[in-house]
Coordinates of N, CA and C in Angstrom, one line a residue:
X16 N 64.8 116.8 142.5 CA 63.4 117.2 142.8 C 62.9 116.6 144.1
X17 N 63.5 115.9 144.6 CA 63.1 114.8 145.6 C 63.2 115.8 146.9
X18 N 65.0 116.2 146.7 CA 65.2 117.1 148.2 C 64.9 118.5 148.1
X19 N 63.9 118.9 147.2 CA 63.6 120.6 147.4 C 62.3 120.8 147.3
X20 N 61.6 120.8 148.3 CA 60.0 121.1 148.4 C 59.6 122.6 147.5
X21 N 60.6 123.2 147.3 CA 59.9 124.6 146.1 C 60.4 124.3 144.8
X22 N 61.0 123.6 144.8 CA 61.4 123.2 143.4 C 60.0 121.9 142.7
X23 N 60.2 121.0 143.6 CA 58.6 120.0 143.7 C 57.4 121.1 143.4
X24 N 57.5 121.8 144.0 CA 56.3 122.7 144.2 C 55.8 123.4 142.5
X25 N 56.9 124.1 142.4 CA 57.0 125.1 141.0 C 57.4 124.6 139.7
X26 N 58.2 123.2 139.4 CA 58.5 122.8 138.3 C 57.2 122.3 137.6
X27 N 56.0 122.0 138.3 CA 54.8 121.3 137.3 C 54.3 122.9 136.9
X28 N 54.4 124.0 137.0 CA 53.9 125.0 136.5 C 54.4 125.3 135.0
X29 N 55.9 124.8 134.8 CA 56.7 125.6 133.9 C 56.6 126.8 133.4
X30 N 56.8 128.0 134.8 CA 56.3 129.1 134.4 C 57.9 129.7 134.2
X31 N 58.5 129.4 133.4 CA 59.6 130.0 132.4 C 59.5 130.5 131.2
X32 N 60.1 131.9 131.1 CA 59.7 132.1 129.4 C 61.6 132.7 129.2
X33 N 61.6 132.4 127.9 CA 63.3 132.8 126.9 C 62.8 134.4 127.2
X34 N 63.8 134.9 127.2 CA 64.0 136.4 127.5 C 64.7 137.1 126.1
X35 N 66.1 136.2 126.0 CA 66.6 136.4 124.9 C 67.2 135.2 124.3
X36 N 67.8 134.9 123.2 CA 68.7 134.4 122.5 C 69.4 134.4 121.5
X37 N 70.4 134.5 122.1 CA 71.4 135.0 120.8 C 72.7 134.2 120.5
X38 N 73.0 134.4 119.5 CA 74.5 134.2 118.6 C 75.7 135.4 119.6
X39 N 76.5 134.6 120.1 CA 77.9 135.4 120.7 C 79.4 134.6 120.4
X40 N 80.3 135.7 120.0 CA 81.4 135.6 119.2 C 82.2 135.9 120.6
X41 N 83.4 135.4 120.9 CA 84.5 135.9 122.0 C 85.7 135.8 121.6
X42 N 86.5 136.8 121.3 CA 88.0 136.5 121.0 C 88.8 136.6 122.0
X43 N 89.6 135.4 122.8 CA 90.3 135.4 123.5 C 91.4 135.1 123.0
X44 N 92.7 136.1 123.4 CA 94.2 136.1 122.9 C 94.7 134.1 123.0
X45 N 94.3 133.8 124.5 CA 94.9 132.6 124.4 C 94.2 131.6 123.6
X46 N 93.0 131.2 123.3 CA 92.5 130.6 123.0 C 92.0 130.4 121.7
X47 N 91.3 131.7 121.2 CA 90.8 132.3 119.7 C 89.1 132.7 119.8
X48 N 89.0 133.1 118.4 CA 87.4 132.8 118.5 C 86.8 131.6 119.0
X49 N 85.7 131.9 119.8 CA 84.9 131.2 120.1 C 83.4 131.9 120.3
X50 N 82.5 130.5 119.3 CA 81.2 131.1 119.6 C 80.2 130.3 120.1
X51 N 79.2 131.0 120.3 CA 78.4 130.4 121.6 C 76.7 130.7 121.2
X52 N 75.9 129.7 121.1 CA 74.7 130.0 121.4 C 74.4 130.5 122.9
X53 N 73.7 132.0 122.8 CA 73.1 132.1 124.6 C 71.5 132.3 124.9
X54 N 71.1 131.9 125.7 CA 69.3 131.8 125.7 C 69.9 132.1 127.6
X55 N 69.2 133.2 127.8 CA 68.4 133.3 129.0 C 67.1 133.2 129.4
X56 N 67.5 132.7 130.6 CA 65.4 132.2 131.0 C 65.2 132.7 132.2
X57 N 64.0 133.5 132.2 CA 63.5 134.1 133.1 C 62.1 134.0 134.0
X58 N 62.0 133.4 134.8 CA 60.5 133.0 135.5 C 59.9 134.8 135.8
X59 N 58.5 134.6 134.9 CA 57.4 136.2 135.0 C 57.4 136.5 136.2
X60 N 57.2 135.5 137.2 CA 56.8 135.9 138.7 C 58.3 136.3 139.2
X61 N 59.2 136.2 139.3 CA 60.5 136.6 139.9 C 61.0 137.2 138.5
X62 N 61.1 138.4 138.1 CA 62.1 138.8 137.1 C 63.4 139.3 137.5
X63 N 63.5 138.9 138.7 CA 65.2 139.2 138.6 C 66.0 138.0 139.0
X64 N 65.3 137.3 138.7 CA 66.2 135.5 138.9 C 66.5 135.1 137.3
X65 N 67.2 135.0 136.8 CA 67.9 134.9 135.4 C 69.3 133.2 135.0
X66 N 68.5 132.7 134.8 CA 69.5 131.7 134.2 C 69.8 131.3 133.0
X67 N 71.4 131.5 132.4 CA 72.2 132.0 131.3 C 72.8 130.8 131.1
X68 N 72.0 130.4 129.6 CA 72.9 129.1 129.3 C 73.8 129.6 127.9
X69 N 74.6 129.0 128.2 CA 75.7 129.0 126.9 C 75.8 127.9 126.2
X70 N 75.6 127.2 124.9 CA 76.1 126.2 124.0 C 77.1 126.4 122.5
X71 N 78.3 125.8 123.1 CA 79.1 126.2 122.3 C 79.4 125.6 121.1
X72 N 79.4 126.2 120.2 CA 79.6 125.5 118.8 C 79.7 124.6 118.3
X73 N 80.1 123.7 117.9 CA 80.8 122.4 117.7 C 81.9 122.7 117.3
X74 N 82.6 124.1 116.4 CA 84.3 123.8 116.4 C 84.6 124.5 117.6
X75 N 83.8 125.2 118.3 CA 84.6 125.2 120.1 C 84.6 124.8 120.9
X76 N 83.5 123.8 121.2 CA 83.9 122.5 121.9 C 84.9 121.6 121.5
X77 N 85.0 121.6 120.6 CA 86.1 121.0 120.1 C 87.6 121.3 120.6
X78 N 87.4 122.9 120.0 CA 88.8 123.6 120.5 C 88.8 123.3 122.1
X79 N 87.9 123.6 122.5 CA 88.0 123.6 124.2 C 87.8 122.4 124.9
X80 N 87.8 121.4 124.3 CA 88.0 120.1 124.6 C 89.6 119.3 124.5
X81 N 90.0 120.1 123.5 CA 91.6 119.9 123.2 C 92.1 120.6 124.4
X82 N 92.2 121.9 124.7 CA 92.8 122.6 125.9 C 92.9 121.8 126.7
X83 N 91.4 121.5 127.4 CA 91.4 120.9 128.6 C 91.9 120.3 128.9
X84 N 92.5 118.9 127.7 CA 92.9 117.9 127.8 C 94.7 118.1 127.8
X85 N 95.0 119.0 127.8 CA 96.8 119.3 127.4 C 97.1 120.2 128.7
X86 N 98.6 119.6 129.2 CA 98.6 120.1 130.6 C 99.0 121.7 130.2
X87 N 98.5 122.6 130.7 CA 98.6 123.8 130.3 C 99.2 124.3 131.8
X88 N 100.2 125.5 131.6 CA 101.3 125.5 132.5 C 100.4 126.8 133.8
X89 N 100.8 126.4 134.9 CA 99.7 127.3 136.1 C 99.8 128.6 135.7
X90 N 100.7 129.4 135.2 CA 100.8 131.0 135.2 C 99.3 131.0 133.7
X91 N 99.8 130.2 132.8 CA 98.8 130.1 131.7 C 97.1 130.0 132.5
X92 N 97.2 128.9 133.3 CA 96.3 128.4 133.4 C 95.0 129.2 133.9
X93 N 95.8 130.2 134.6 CA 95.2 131.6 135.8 C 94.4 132.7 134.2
X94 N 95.4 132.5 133.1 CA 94.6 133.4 132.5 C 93.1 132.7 131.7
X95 N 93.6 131.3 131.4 CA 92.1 130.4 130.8 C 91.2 130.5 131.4
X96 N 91.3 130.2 132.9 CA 90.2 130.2 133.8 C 89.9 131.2 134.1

């Protein structure tokens, strides 16, 4: 907050409203199901500025906490990421 004079400026407004929120399921071959809370947030005055958060499960954080941690081989790794 310190080093952005429009951020300082517009955060005491909290003019953000949820746009949507939803439950999302992804089946990836390498990986498996995974699902995800998603809320996007959208400021009224700019509606084409959009920020998309994702929170993932607790059994896919999990799962995806295990991956991360196991050396997974570069040709693999191109397709995780």
């Amino acid at each position: 907050m310190e080093t952005s004079g429009l951020f300082r400026s517009v955060w005491p407004k909290h003019d953000v409203q949820t746009v949507a929120d939803c439950h999302k399921r992804w089946n990836d071959p390498f990986i498996g199901e995974m699902e995800f809370e998603h809320v996007t947030l959208q400021p009224p005055s700019n509606p084409e500025l959009k920020i998309m958060i994702y929170t993932a499960s607790p059994s896919t954080a999990e799962r995806l906490k295990t991956l991360l941690g196991r050396n997974i081989p570069n040709e693999e790794r191109d397709v995780f990421l």
